Coordinates of N, CA, C and O in Angstrom, one line a residue:
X1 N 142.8 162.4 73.3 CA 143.5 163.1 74.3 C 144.2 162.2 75.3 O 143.8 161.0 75.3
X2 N 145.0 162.6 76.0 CA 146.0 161.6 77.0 C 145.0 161.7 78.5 O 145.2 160.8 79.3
X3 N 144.3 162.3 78.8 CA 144.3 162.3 80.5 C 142.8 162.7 80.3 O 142.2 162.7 79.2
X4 N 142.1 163.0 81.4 CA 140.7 163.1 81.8 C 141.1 165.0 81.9 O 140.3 165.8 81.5
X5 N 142.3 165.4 82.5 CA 142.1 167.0 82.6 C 142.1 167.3 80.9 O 141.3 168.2 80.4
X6 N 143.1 166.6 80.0 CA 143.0 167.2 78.4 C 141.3 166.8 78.2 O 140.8 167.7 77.5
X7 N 140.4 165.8 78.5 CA 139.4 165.9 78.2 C 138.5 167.2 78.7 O 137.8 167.6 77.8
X8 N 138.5 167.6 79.6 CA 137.7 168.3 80.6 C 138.1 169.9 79.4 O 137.2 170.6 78.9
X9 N 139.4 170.1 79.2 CA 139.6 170.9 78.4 C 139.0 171.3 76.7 O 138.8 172.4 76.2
X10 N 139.0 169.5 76.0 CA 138.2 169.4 74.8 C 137.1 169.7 75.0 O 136.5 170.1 73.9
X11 N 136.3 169.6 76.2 CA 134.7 169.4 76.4 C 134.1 171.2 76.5 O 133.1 171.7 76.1
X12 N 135.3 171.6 77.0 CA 135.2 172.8 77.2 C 135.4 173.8 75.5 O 134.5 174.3 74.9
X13 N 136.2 173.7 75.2 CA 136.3 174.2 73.7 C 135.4 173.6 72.8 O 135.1 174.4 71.9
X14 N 134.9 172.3 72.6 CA 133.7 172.1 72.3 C 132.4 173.0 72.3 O 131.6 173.3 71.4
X15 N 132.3 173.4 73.5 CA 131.6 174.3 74.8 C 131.2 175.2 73.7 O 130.1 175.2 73.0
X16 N 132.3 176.0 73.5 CA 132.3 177.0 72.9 C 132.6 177.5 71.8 O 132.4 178.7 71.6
X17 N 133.1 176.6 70.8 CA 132.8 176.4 69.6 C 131.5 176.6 68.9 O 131.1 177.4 68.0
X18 N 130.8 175.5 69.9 CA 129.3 175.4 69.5 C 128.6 176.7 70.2 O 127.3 176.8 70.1
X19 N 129.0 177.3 70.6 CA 128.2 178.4 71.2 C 126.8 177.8 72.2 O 125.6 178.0 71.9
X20 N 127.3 177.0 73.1 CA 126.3 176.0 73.8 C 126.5 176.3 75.3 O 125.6 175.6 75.8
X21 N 126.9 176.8 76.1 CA 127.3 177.0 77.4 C 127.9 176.4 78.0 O 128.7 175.8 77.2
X22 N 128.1 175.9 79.7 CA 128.6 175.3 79.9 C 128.1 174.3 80.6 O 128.9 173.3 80.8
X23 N 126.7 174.4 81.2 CA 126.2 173.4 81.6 C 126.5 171.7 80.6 O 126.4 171.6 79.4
X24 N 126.6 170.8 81.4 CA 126.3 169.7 81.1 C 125.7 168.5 81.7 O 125.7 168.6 82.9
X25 N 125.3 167.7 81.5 CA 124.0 166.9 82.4 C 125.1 165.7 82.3 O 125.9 165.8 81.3
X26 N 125.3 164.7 83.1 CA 126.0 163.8 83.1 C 124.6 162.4 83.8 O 124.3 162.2 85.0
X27 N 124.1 161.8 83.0 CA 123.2 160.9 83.7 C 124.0 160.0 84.3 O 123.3 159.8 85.3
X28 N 125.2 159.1 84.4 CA 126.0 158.3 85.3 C 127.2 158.3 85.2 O 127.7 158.5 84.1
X29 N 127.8 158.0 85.9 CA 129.5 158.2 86.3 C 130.4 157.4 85.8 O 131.6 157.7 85.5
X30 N 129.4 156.0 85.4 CA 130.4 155.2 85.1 C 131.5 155.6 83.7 O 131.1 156.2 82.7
X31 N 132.7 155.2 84.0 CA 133.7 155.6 83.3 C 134.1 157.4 83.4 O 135.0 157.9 82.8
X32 N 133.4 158.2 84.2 CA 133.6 159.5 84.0 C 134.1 159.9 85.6 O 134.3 161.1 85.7
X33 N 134.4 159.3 86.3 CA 134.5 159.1 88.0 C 135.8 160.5 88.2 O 135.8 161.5 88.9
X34 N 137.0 159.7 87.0 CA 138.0 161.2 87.5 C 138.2 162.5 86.5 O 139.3 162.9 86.0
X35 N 136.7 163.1 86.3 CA 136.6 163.8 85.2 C 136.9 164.8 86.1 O 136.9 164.4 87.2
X36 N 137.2 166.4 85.9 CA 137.3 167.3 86.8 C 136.8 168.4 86.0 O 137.6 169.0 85.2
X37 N 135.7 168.6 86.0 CA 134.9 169.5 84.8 C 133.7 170.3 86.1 O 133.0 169.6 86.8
X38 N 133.8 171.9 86.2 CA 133.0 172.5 86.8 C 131.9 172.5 86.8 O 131.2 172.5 87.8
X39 N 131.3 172.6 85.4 CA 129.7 172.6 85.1 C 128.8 171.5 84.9 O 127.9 171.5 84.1
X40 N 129.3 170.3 85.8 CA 128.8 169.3 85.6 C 127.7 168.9 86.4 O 128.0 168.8 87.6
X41 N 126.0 168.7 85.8 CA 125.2 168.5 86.8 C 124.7 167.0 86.6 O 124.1 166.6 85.6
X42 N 125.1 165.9 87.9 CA 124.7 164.8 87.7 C 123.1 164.2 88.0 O 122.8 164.2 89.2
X43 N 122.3 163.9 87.0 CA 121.2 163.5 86.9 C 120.6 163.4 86.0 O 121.3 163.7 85.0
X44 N 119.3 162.8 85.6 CA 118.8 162.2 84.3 C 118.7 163.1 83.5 O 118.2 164.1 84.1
X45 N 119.1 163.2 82.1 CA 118.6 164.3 81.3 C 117.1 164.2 80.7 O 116.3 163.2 80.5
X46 N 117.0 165.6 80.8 CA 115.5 166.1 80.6 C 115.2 166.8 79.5 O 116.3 167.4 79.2
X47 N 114.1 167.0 78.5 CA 113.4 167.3 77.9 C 114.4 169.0 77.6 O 114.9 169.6 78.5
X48 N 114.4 169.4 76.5 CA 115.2 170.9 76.7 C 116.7 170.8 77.1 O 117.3 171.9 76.8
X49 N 117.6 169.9 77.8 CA 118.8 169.9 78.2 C 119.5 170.0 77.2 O 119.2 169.3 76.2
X50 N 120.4 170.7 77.1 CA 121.0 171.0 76.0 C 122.3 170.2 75.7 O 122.6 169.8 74.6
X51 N 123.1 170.0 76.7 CA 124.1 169.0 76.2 C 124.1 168.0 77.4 O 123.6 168.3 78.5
X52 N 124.9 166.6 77.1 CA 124.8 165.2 78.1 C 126.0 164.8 77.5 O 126.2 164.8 76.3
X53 N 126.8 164.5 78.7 CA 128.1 163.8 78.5 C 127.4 162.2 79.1 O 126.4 162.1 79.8
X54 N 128.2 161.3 78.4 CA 128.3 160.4 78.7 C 129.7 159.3 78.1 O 130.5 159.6 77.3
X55 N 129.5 158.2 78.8 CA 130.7 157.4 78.7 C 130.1 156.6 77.8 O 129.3 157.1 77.1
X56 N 130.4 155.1 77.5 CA 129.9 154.0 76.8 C 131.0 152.6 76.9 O 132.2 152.6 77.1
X57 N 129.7 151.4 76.7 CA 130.4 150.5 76.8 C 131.1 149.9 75.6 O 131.4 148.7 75.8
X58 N 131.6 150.3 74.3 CA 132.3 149.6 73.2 C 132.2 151.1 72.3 O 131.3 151.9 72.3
X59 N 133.4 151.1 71.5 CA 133.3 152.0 70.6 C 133.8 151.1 68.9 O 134.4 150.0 68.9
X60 N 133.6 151.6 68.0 CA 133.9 150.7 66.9 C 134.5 151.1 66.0 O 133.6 151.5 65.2
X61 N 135.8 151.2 65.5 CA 136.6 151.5 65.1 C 136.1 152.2 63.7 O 136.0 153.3 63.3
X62 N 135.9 150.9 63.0 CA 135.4 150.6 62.0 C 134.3 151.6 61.3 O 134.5 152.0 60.2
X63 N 133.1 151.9 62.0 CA 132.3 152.5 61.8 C 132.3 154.0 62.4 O 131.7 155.1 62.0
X64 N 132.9 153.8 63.7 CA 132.4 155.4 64.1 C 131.5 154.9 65.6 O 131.2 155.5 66.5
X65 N 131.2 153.9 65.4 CA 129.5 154.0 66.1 C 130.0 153.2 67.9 O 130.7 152.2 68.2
X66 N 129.2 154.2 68.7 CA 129.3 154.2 70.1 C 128.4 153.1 70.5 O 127.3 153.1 69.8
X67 N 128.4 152.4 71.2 CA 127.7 151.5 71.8 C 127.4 151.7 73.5 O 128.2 151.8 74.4
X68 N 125.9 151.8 73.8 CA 125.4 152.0 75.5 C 124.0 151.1 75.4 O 123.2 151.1 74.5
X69 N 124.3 150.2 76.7 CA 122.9 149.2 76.6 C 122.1 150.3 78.3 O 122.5 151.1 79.2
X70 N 120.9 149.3 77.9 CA 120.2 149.9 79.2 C 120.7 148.9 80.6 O 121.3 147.8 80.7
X71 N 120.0 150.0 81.6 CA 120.9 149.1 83.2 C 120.0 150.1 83.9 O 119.3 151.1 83.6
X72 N 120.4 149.3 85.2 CA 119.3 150.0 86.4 C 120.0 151.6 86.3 O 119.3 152.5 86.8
X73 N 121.3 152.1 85.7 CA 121.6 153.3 85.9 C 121.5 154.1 85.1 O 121.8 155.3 85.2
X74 N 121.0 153.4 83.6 CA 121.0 154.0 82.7 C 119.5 154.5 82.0 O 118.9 153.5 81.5
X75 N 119.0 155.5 81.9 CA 117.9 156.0 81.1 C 118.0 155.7 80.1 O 119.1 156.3 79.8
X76 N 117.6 155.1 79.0 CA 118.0 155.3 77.6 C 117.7 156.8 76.8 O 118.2 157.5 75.9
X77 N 116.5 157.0 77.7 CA 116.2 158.5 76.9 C 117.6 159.3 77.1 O 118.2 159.7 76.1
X78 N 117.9 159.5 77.7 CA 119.4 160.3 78.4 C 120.4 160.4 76.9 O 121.2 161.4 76.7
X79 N 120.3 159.4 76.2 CA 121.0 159.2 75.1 C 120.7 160.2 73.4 O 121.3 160.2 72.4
X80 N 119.8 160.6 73.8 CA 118.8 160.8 72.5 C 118.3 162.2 73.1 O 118.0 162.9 72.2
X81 N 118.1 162.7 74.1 CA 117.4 164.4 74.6 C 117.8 165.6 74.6 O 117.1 166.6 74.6
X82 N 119.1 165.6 74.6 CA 120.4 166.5 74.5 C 120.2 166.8 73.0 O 119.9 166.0 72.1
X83 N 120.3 168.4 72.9 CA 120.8 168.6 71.8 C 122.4 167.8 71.2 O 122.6 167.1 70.3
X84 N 123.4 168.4 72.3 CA 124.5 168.0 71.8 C 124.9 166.9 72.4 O 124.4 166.9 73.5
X85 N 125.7 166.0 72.2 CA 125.9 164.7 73.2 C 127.4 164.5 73.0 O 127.7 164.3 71.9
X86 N 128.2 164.4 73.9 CA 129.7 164.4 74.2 C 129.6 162.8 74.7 O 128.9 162.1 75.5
X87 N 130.5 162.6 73.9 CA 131.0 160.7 74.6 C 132.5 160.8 74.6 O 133.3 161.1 73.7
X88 N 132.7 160.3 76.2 CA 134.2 159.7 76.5 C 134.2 158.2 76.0 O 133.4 157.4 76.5
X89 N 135.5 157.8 74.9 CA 135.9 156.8 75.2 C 137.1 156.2 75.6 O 138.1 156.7 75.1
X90 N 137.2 155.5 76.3 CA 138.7 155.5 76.5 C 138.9 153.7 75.6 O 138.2 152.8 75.2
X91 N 140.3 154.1 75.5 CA 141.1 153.2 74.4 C 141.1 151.8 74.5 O 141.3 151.0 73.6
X92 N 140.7 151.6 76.1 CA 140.0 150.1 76.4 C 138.6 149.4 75.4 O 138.5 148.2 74.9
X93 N 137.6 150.4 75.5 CA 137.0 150.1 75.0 C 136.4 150.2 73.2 O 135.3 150.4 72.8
X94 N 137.5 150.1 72.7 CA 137.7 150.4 71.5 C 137.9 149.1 70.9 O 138.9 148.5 71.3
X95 N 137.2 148.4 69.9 CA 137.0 147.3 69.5 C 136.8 147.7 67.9 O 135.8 148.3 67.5
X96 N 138.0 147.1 67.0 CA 138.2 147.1 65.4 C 136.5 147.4 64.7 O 135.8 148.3 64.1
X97 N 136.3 146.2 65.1 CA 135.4 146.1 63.5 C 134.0 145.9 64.6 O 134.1 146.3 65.8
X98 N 132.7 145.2 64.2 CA 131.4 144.5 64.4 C 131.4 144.0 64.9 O 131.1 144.2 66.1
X99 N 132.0 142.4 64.0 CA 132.1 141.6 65.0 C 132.9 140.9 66.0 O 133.0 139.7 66.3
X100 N 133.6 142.2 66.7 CA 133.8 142.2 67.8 C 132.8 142.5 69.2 O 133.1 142.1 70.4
X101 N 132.0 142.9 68.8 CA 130.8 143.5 69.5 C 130.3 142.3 70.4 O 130.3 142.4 71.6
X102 N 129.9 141.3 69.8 CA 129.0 140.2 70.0 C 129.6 139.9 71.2 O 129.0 140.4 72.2
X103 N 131.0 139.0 71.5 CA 131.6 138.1 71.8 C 131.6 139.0 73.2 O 131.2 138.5 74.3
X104 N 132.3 140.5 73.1 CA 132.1 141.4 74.5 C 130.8 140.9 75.2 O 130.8 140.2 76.3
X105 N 129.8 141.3 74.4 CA 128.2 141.2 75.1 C 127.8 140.1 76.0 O 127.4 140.2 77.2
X106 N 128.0 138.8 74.9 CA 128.5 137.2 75.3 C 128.7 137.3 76.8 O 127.9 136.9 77.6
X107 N 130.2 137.7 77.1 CA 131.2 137.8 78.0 C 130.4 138.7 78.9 O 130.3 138.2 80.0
X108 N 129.8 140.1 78.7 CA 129.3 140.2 80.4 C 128.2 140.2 80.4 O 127.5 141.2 80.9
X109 N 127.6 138.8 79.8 CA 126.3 138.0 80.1 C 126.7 136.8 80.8 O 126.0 136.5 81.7
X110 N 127.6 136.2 80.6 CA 128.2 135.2 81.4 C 128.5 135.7 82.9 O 128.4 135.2 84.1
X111 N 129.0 136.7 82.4 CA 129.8 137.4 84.2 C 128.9 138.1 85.0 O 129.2 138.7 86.0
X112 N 127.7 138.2 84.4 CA 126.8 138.7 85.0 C 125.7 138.1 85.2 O 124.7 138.7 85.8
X113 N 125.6 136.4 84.8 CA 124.6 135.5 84.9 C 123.0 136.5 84.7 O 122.1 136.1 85.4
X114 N 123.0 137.6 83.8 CA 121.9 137.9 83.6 C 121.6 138.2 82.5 O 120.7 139.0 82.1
X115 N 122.7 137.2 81.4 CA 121.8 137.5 80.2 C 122.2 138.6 79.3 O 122.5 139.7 79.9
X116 N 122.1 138.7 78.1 CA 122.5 139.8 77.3 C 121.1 140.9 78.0 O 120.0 140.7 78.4
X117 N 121.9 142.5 77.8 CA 120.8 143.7 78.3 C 119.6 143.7 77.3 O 119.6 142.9 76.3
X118 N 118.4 144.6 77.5 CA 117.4 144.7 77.2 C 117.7 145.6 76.2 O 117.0 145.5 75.2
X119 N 118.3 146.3 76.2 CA 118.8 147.0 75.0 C 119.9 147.3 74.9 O 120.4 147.7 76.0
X120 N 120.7 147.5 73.8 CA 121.9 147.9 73.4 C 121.9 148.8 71.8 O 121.8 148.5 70.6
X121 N 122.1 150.2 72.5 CA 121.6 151.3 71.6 C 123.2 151.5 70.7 O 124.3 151.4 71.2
X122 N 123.0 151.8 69.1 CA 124.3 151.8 68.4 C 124.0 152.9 68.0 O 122.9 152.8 67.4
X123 N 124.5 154.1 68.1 CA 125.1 155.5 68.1 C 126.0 155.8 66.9 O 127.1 155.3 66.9
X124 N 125.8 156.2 66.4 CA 126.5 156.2 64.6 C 126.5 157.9 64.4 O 126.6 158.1 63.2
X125 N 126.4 159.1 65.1 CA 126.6 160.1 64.2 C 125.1 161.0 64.8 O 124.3 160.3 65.4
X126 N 124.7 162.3 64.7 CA 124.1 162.7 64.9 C 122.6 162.4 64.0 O 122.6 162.1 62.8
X127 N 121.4 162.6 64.8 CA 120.2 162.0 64.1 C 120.3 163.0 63.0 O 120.8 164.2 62.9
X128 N 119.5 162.1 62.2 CA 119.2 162.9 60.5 C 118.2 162.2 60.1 O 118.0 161.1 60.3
X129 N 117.5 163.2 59.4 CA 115.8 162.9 58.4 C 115.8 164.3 57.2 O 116.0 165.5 57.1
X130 N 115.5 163.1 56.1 CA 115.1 164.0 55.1 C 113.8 163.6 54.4 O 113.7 163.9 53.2
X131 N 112.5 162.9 55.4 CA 111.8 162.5 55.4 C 110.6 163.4 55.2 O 109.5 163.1 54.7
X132 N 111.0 164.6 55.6 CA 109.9 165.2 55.3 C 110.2 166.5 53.8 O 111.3 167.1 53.8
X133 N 109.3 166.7 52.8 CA 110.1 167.4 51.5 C 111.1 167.2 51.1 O 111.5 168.0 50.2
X134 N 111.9 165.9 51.5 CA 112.9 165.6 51.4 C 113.9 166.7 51.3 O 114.6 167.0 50.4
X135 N 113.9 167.3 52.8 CA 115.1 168.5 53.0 C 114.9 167.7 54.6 O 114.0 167.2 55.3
X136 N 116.9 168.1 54.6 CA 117.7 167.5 55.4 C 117.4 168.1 56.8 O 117.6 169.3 57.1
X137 N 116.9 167.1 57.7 CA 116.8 167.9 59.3 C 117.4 167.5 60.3 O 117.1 166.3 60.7
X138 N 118.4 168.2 61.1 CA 119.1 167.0 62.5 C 118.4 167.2 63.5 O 117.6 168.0 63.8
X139 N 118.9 166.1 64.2 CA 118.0 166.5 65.9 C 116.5 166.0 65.9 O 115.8 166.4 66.9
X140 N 115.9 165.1 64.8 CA 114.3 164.9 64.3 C 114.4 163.6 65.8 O 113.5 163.5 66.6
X141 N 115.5 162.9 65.9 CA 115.2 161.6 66.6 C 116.1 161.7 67.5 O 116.0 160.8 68.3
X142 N 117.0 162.6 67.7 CA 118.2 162.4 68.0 C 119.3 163.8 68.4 O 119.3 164.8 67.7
X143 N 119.8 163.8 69.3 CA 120.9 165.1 69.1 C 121.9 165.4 67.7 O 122.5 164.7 66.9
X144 N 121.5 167.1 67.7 CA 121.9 167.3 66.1 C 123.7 167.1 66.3 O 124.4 167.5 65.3
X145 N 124.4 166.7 67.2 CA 125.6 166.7 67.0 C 126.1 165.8 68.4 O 125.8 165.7 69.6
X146 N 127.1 165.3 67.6 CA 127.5 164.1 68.8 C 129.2 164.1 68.0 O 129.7 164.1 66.9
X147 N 129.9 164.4 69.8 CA 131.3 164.4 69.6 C 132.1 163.7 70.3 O 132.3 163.9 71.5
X148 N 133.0 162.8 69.4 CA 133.2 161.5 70.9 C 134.8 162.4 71.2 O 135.3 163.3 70.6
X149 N 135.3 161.9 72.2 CA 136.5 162.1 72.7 C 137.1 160.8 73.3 O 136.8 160.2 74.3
X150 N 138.2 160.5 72.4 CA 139.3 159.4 72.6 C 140.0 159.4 74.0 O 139.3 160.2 74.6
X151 N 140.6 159.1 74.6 CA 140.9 159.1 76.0 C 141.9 158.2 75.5 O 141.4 157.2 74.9
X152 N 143.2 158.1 75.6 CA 144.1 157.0 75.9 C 144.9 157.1 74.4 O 145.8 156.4 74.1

């Protein structure tokens, strides 16, 4: 999408596609500051929430797969409790291949004189297990559906 209002609009027809409402939990701001979306409730997601927007720091061309490390602002659970999970990325953070990944991390560990984060979660697609009877189940670890939106 071109703008944060075409996003606010995707998020919404998403909405409803999925037959999901309109609530959404947003655990932190960063990158989402000029979103203009009504049903947005900012705070940690919880247990039962049904959908969580969030932003992220690297997206990977290559594979699909979203990248978010932990931070004093960030829950990691927040990532994973949502049934459905909406990710803004915008076109900055959009990096080709893998090993592009590193060299970012590198870089705001230097600028941050603190070191690579304690974790850095890679997001690839909605959770899946066929672990049990070997019949296919989503949502076992993970939200059964995760939908990124391009920005830029």
């Amino acid at each position: 999408v071109g703008n944060m209002n075409e996003a606010s609009l995707t998020i919404s027809k998403y909405l409803q596609d999925k037959d999901v409402g309109c609530e959404v939990v947003v655990p932190w701001k960063k990158g989402l500051e000029d979103l203009n979306y009504d049903s947005l409730i900012h705070r940690q997601v919880q247990s039962g929430d049904t959908c969580v927007l969030t932003s992220c720091e690297l997206a990977v061309a290559e594979t699909g797969t979203v990248l978010a490390h932990s931070s004093a602002n960030l829950n990691i659970s927040s990532l994973y409790l949502a049934d459905h999970h909406i990710i803004i990325v915008r076109h900055e953070q959009l990096v080709a291949g893998l090993e592009d990944i590193w060299p970012h991390y590198r870089g705001l560990a230097q600028k941050s004189n603190q070191g690579l984060p304690r974790s850095i979660n890679w997001l690839t697609g909605p959770s899946m297990s066929a672990d049990i009877e070997k019949k296919l189940t989503l949502g076992v670890h993970g939200p059964i559906s995760m939908h990124i939106i391009l920005l830029g």
